[in-house]
Coordinates of N, CA and C in Angstrom, one line a residue:
X1 N 116.4 97.3 90.8 CA 117.0 97.3 89.5 C 117.8 96.0 89.3
X2 N 117.7 95.4 88.2 CA 118.4 94.2 87.8 C 119.3 94.5 86.6
X3 N 120.6 94.4 86.8 CA 121.5 94.5 85.6 C 121.8 93.1 85.1
X4 N 121.2 92.8 84.0 CA 121.3 91.4 83.5 C 122.8 91.0 83.2
X5 N 123.6 92.0 83.0 CA 125.1 91.6 82.8 C 125.7 91.0 84.0
X6 N 125.1 91.2 85.2 CA 125.6 90.6 86.4 C 125.0 89.2 86.7
X7 N 124.3 88.7 85.7 CA 123.6 87.4 86.0 C 123.9 86.4 84.9
X8 N 123.8 85.1 85.3 CA 124.0 84.0 84.4 C 122.7 83.7 83.7
X9 N 122.5 84.0 82.5 CA 121.3 83.8 81.7 C 121.7 83.0 80.5
X10 N 121.3 81.7 80.5 CA 121.7 80.8 79.4 C 120.7 81.0 78.3
X11 N 121.2 80.6 77.1 CA 120.3 80.7 75.9 C 119.1 79.7 76.0
X12 N 118.1 80.0 75.4 CA 116.9 79.1 75.4 C 117.3 77.8 74.7
X13 N 116.9 76.7 75.4 CA 117.2 75.4 74.9 C 116.0 74.5 75.1
X14 N 115.9 73.4 74.5 CA 114.8 72.5 74.6 C 114.4 72.2 76.0
X15 N 115.4 72.1 76.9 CA 115.1 71.8 78.3 C 114.2 72.8 79.0
X16 N 114.2 74.0 78.4 CA 113.4 75.1 79.0 C 111.9 75.1 78.5
X17 N 111.6 74.1 77.6 CA 110.2 73.9 77.2 C 109.3 73.5 78.4
X18 N 109.9 72.8 79.3 CA 109.2 72.4 80.5 C 109.3 73.6 81.6
X19 N 108.2 74.1 82.0 CA 108.2 75.2 82.9 C 108.7 74.7 84.3
X20 N 109.5 75.4 84.9 CA 110.0 75.1 86.3 C 109.8 76.4 87.1
X21 N 109.1 76.2 88.2 CA 108.9 77.4 89.1 C 109.9 77.3 90.3
X22 N 110.8 76.4 90.2 CA 111.8 76.3 91.3 C 113.1 77.0 90.8
X23 N 113.3 78.2 91.4 CA 114.5 79.0 90.9 C 115.8 78.2 91.0
X24 N 115.9 77.2 91.8 CA 117.1 76.4 91.9 C 117.3 75.5 90.7
X25 N 116.3 75.3 89.9 CA 116.4 74.4 88.8 C 117.2 74.9 87.6
X26 N 117.5 76.2 87.6 CA 118.1 76.8 86.4 C 119.1 77.9 86.7
X27 N 119.4 78.6 85.7 CA 120.3 79.8 85.9 C 119.5 80.9 86.5
X28 N 120.0 82.1 86.3 CA 119.4 83.3 87.0 C 118.1 83.8 86.2
X29 N 117.9 83.3 85.0 CA 116.7 83.8 84.2 C 115.4 83.6 85.0
X30 N 115.2 82.4 85.6 CA 114.0 82.2 86.3 C 113.8 83.1 87.4
X31 N 114.8 83.4 88.2 CA 114.7 84.3 89.3 C 114.4 85.7 88.8
X32 N 115.0 86.1 87.7 CA 114.6 87.5 87.2 C 113.2 87.5 86.7
X33 N 112.8 86.5 86.0 CA 111.4 86.4 85.5 C 110.4 86.5 86.7
X34 N 110.7 85.8 87.8 CA 109.8 85.8 89.0 C 109.7 87.3 89.5
X35 N 110.9 88.0 89.5 CA 110.9 89.4 90.0 C 110.1 90.3 89.1
X36 N 110.2 90.0 87.8 CA 109.4 90.8 86.8 C 107.9 90.5 87.0
X37 N 107.6 89.3 87.3 CA 106.1 88.9 87.5 C 105.6 89.6 88.8
X38 N 106.4 89.9 89.8 CA 106.0 90.5 91.0 C 105.8 92.0 90.8
X39 N 106.4 92.6 89.8 CA 106.4 94.0 89.6 C 105.1 94.5 88.8
X40 N 104.7 95.7 89.0 CA 103.6 96.3 88.3 C 104.2 97.0 87.0
X41 N 105.4 97.6 87.2 CA 106.0 98.4 86.1 C 107.4 97.8 85.9
X42 N 107.7 97.6 84.6 CA 109.0 97.0 84.2 C 109.7 98.0 83.2
X43 N 110.9 98.2 83.4 CA 111.7 99.0 82.5 C 112.7 98.1 81.8
X44 N 112.6 98.1 80.5 CA 113.6 97.3 79.7 C 114.6 98.3 79.1
X45 N 115.8 98.0 79.3 CA 116.8 99.0 78.9 C 117.9 98.3 78.1
X46 N 118.4 98.9 77.0 CA 119.5 98.3 76.2 C 120.2 99.4 75.4
X47 N 121.5 99.3 75.3 CA 122.1 100.0 74.3 C 121.9 99.4 72.9
X48 N 122.0 100.1 71.9 CA 121.8 99.6 70.5 C 123.1 99.2 69.9
X49 N 123.2 98.0 69.5 CA 124.4 97.5 68.7 C 123.9 97.0 67.4
X50 N 124.4 97.5 66.3 CA 124.0 97.0 65.0 C 122.5 97.0 64.8
X51 N 121.9 98.1 65.3 CA 120.4 98.4 65.1 C 119.5 97.4 65.9
X52 N 120.0 96.9 67.0 CA 119.2 95.9 67.7 C 119.6 96.0 69.2
X53 N 118.8 95.3 70.0 CA 119.1 95.2 71.5 C 120.3 94.3 71.7
X54 N 120.8 94.3 72.9 CA 121.9 93.4 73.2 C 121.5 92.0 73.2
X55 N 122.5 91.1 73.0 CA 122.2 89.7 73.0 C 121.7 89.2 74.4
X56 N 122.2 89.8 75.4 CA 121.7 89.4 76.8 C 120.3 89.7 77.0
X57 N 119.8 90.9 76.5 CA 118.4 91.3 76.6 C 117.5 90.3 75.8
X58 N 117.9 90.1 74.6 CA 117.1 89.2 73.7 C 117.1 87.8 74.4
X59 N 118.2 87.3 74.9 CA 118.2 86.0 75.6 C 117.2 86.0 76.7
X60 N 117.2 87.0 77.6 CA 116.2 87.1 78.7 C 114.8 87.1 78.1
X61 N 114.5 87.8 77.1 CA 113.2 87.9 76.5 C 112.8 86.5 76.0
X62 N 113.7 85.8 75.4 CA 113.4 84.4 74.9 C 113.1 83.5 76.0
X63 N 113.8 83.7 77.2 CA 113.6 82.8 78.3 C 112.2 83.0 79.0
X64 N 111.5 84.1 78.7 CA 110.2 84.3 79.2 C 109.2 83.3 78.6
X65 N 109.6 82.6 77.6 CA 108.7 81.6 77.0 C 108.3 80.6 78.1
X66 N 107.0 80.3 78.1 CA 106.4 79.5 79.1 C 106.0 80.2 80.4
X67 N 106.4 81.5 80.5 CA 106.1 82.4 81.6 C 105.3 83.6 81.2
X68 N 104.9 83.6 79.9 CA 104.2 84.8 79.4 C 103.0 85.2 80.3
X69 N 102.2 84.2 80.8 CA 101.0 84.5 81.6 C 101.4 85.2 82.9
X70 N 102.6 84.9 83.4 CA 103.0 85.6 84.6 C 103.3 87.0 84.5
X71 N 103.5 87.5 83.2 CA 103.8 88.9 83.0 C 102.6 89.6 82.4
X72 N 101.4 89.2 82.6 CA 100.2 89.9 82.1 C 100.0 91.2 82.9
X73 N 99.3 92.1 82.2 CA 98.9 93.4 82.8 C 100.0 94.2 83.4
X74 N 101.1 94.2 82.7 CA 102.3 95.0 83.2 C 102.4 96.3 82.3
X75 N 103.0 97.3 83.0 CA 103.3 98.5 82.3 C 104.8 98.5 82.0
X76 N 105.1 98.9 80.7 CA 106.5 98.8 80.3 C 107.0 100.2 79.9
X77 N 108.2 100.5 80.3 CA 109.0 101.6 79.8 C 110.2 101.0 79.1
X78 N 110.8 101.8 78.2 CA 112.0 101.4 77.5 C 113.0 102.5 77.7
X79 N 114.3 102.2 78.0 CA 115.4 103.1 77.9 C 116.3 102.6 76.9
X80 N 116.6 103.3 75.9 CA 117.4 102.8 74.8 C 118.4 103.9 74.4
X81 N 119.7 103.5 74.4 CA 120.8 104.4 74.0 C 121.5 103.9 72.8
X82 N 122.0 104.9 72.1 CA 122.8 104.6 70.8 C 123.8 105.7 70.6
X83 N 124.9 105.2 70.0 CA 125.9 106.2 69.6 C 125.4 107.1 68.5
X84 N 124.6 106.6 67.6 CA 124.0 107.3 66.5 C 123.0 108.4 67.0
X85 N 122.9 109.5 66.3 CA 121.9 110.5 66.7 C 120.6 110.4 65.8
X86 N 120.4 109.3 65.2 CA 119.3 109.1 64.3 C 118.2 108.2 64.9
X87 N 117.0 108.6 64.9 CA 115.9 107.8 65.4 C 115.8 106.4 64.8
X88 N 116.2 106.3 63.5 CA 116.2 105.1 62.8 C 117.1 104.0 63.5
X89 N 118.1 104.5 64.1 CA 119.1 103.6 64.8 C 118.4 102.8 65.9
X90 N 117.4 103.4 66.5 CA 116.7 102.7 67.7 C 115.5 101.8 67.2
X91 N 115.1 102.0 66.0 CA 113.8 101.3 65.6 C 113.9 99.8 65.8
X92 N 115.0 99.1 65.5 CA 115.0 97.7 65.6 C 114.8 97.2 67.1
X93 N 115.4 98.0 68.0 CA 115.3 97.7 69.4 C 113.9 98.0 69.9
X94 N 113.3 99.1 69.5 CA 111.9 99.4 69.9 C 111.0 98.3 69.3
X95 N 111.1 97.9 68.1 CA 110.2 96.9 67.5 C 110.4 95.6 68.3
X96 N 111.7 95.2 68.6 CA 111.9 94.0 69.4 C 111.2 94.0 70.7
X97 N 111.3 95.2 71.5 CA 110.6 95.3 72.7 C 109.0 95.2 72.5
X98 N 108.6 95.9 71.5 CA 107.1 95.9 71.2 C 106.6 94.5 70.9
X99 N 107.4 93.8 70.1 CA 107.0 92.4 69.8 C 106.9 91.5 71.0
X100 N 107.8 91.7 72.0 CA 107.8 91.0 73.2 C 106.5 91.4 74.0
X101 N 106.2 92.7 74.2 CA 105.1 93.1 74.9 C 103.8 92.6 74.3
X102 N 103.8 92.6 72.9 CA 102.6 92.1 72.2 C 102.2 90.7 72.6
X103 N 103.2 89.9 73.1 CA 102.9 88.5 73.5 C 102.5 88.4 74.9
X104 N 102.4 89.5 75.7 CA 102.1 89.5 77.1 C 100.7 90.1 77.3
X105 N 99.7 89.3 77.6 CA 98.3 89.7 77.7 C 98.1 90.9 78.6
X106 N 97.4 91.9 78.0 CA 97.0 93.1 78.7 C 98.2 94.0 79.2
X107 N 99.4 93.7 78.7 CA 100.5 94.6 79.0 C 100.7 95.7 78.0
X108 N 101.2 96.8 78.4 CA 101.3 97.9 77.4 C 102.6 98.8 77.6
X109 N 102.9 99.4 76.6 CA 104.0 100.3 76.5 C 103.6 101.7 77.1
X110 N 104.3 102.2 78.0 CA 103.9 103.5 78.6 C 104.8 104.6 78.0
X111 N 106.1 104.4 77.9 CA 107.0 105.4 77.4 C 108.3 104.9 77.0
X112 N 109.0 105.8 76.2 CA 110.4 105.4 75.8 C 111.3 106.6 76.0
X113 N 112.4 106.3 76.7 CA 113.5 107.3 76.8 C 114.6 106.9 75.8
X114 N 114.9 107.9 74.9 CA 115.8 107.7 73.9 C 117.1 108.5 74.2
X115 N 118.2 107.8 74.3 CA 119.5 108.5 74.6 C 120.4 108.4 73.3
X116 N 120.5 109.5 72.6 CA 121.3 109.6 71.4 C 122.7 110.1 71.7
X117 N 123.6 109.7 70.9 CA 125.0 110.1 71.1 C 125.7 109.6 72.3
X118 N 125.3 108.4 72.8 CA 125.8 107.8 74.0 C 126.8 106.7 73.6
X119 N 128.1 107.1 73.6 CA 129.1 106.2 73.0 C 129.7 105.4 74.1
X120 N 130.1 106.0 75.2 CA 130.8 105.3 76.3 C 129.9 105.1 77.5
X121 N 130.3 104.1 78.3 CA 129.6 103.9 79.6 C 129.5 105.2 80.4
X122 N 128.3 105.5 80.8 CA 128.0 106.7 81.6 C 127.9 108.0 80.8
X123 N 128.2 108.0 79.5 CA 128.1 109.2 78.7 C 126.6 109.7 78.6
X124 N 125.7 108.8 78.8 CA 124.3 109.3 78.8 C 124.0 110.3 79.9
X125 N 124.7 110.3 80.9 CA 124.5 111.2 82.0 C 124.9 112.6 81.6
X126 N 125.5 112.8 80.5 CA 125.9 114.1 80.0 C 124.8 114.6 79.0
X127 N 123.7 113.9 78.9 CA 122.6 114.2 78.0 C 121.4 114.6 78.9
X128 N 121.3 115.9 79.3 CA 120.3 116.2 80.3 C 118.8 115.9 79.9
X129 N 118.5 116.0 78.6 CA 117.2 115.7 78.1 C 116.8 114.3 78.5
X130 N 117.6 113.3 78.1 CA 117.4 111.9 78.4 C 117.3 111.6 79.9
X131 N 118.2 112.2 80.6 CA 118.2 112.0 82.1 C 116.9 112.6 82.7
X132 N 116.5 113.8 82.3 CA 115.3 114.4 82.8 C 114.0 113.5 82.4
X133 N 114.0 113.1 81.2 CA 112.9 112.3 80.8 C 112.8 111.0 81.6
X134 N 113.9 110.3 81.8 CA 113.9 109.1 82.6 C 113.5 109.4 84.1
X135 N 113.9 110.5 84.6 CA 113.5 110.9 85.9 C 112.0 111.1 86.0
X136 N 111.4 111.8 85.0 CA 110.0 112.1 85.0 C 109.2 110.8 84.9
X137 N 109.7 109.9 84.0 CA 109.0 108.6 83.9 C 109.0 107.8 85.3
X138 N 110.1 107.8 85.9 CA 110.3 107.2 87.2 C 109.4 107.8 88.3
X139 N 109.3 109.1 88.3 CA 108.4 109.8 89.2 C 107.0 109.5 89.0
X140 N 106.6 109.3 87.8 CA 105.2 109.1 87.5 C 104.8 107.6 87.4
X141 N 105.7 106.7 87.5 CA 105.4 105.3 87.4 C 104.7 104.8 88.6

């Protein structure tokens, strides 16, 4: 598991138009992308703020530019939490993840865990339906 909050992921800039396969050439984004490329299944997770994914997640997705071919034929799950109890609150994040997957050849969405009413860190653990759904996805991945 990679918590992107624990990593230095810089915004996409012109210097990243040139692909570098040397992880020492950049921040942590390249190392994370290499780990994603080595995986068969990838779980993208984000709380929802203002009807969208976090800035950190979007920045990592942007940094995949020039590495899209490395992420072909992957299976993706999403875990999305929101304070709101309305499905509409998650739609922007879901569409953002789907737009990303659409750019990755032969990759596909397998499932989505939706955690509603998750206001504080760890509060999702008090939502047994979301926890069970995440467990089942993990067991079957």
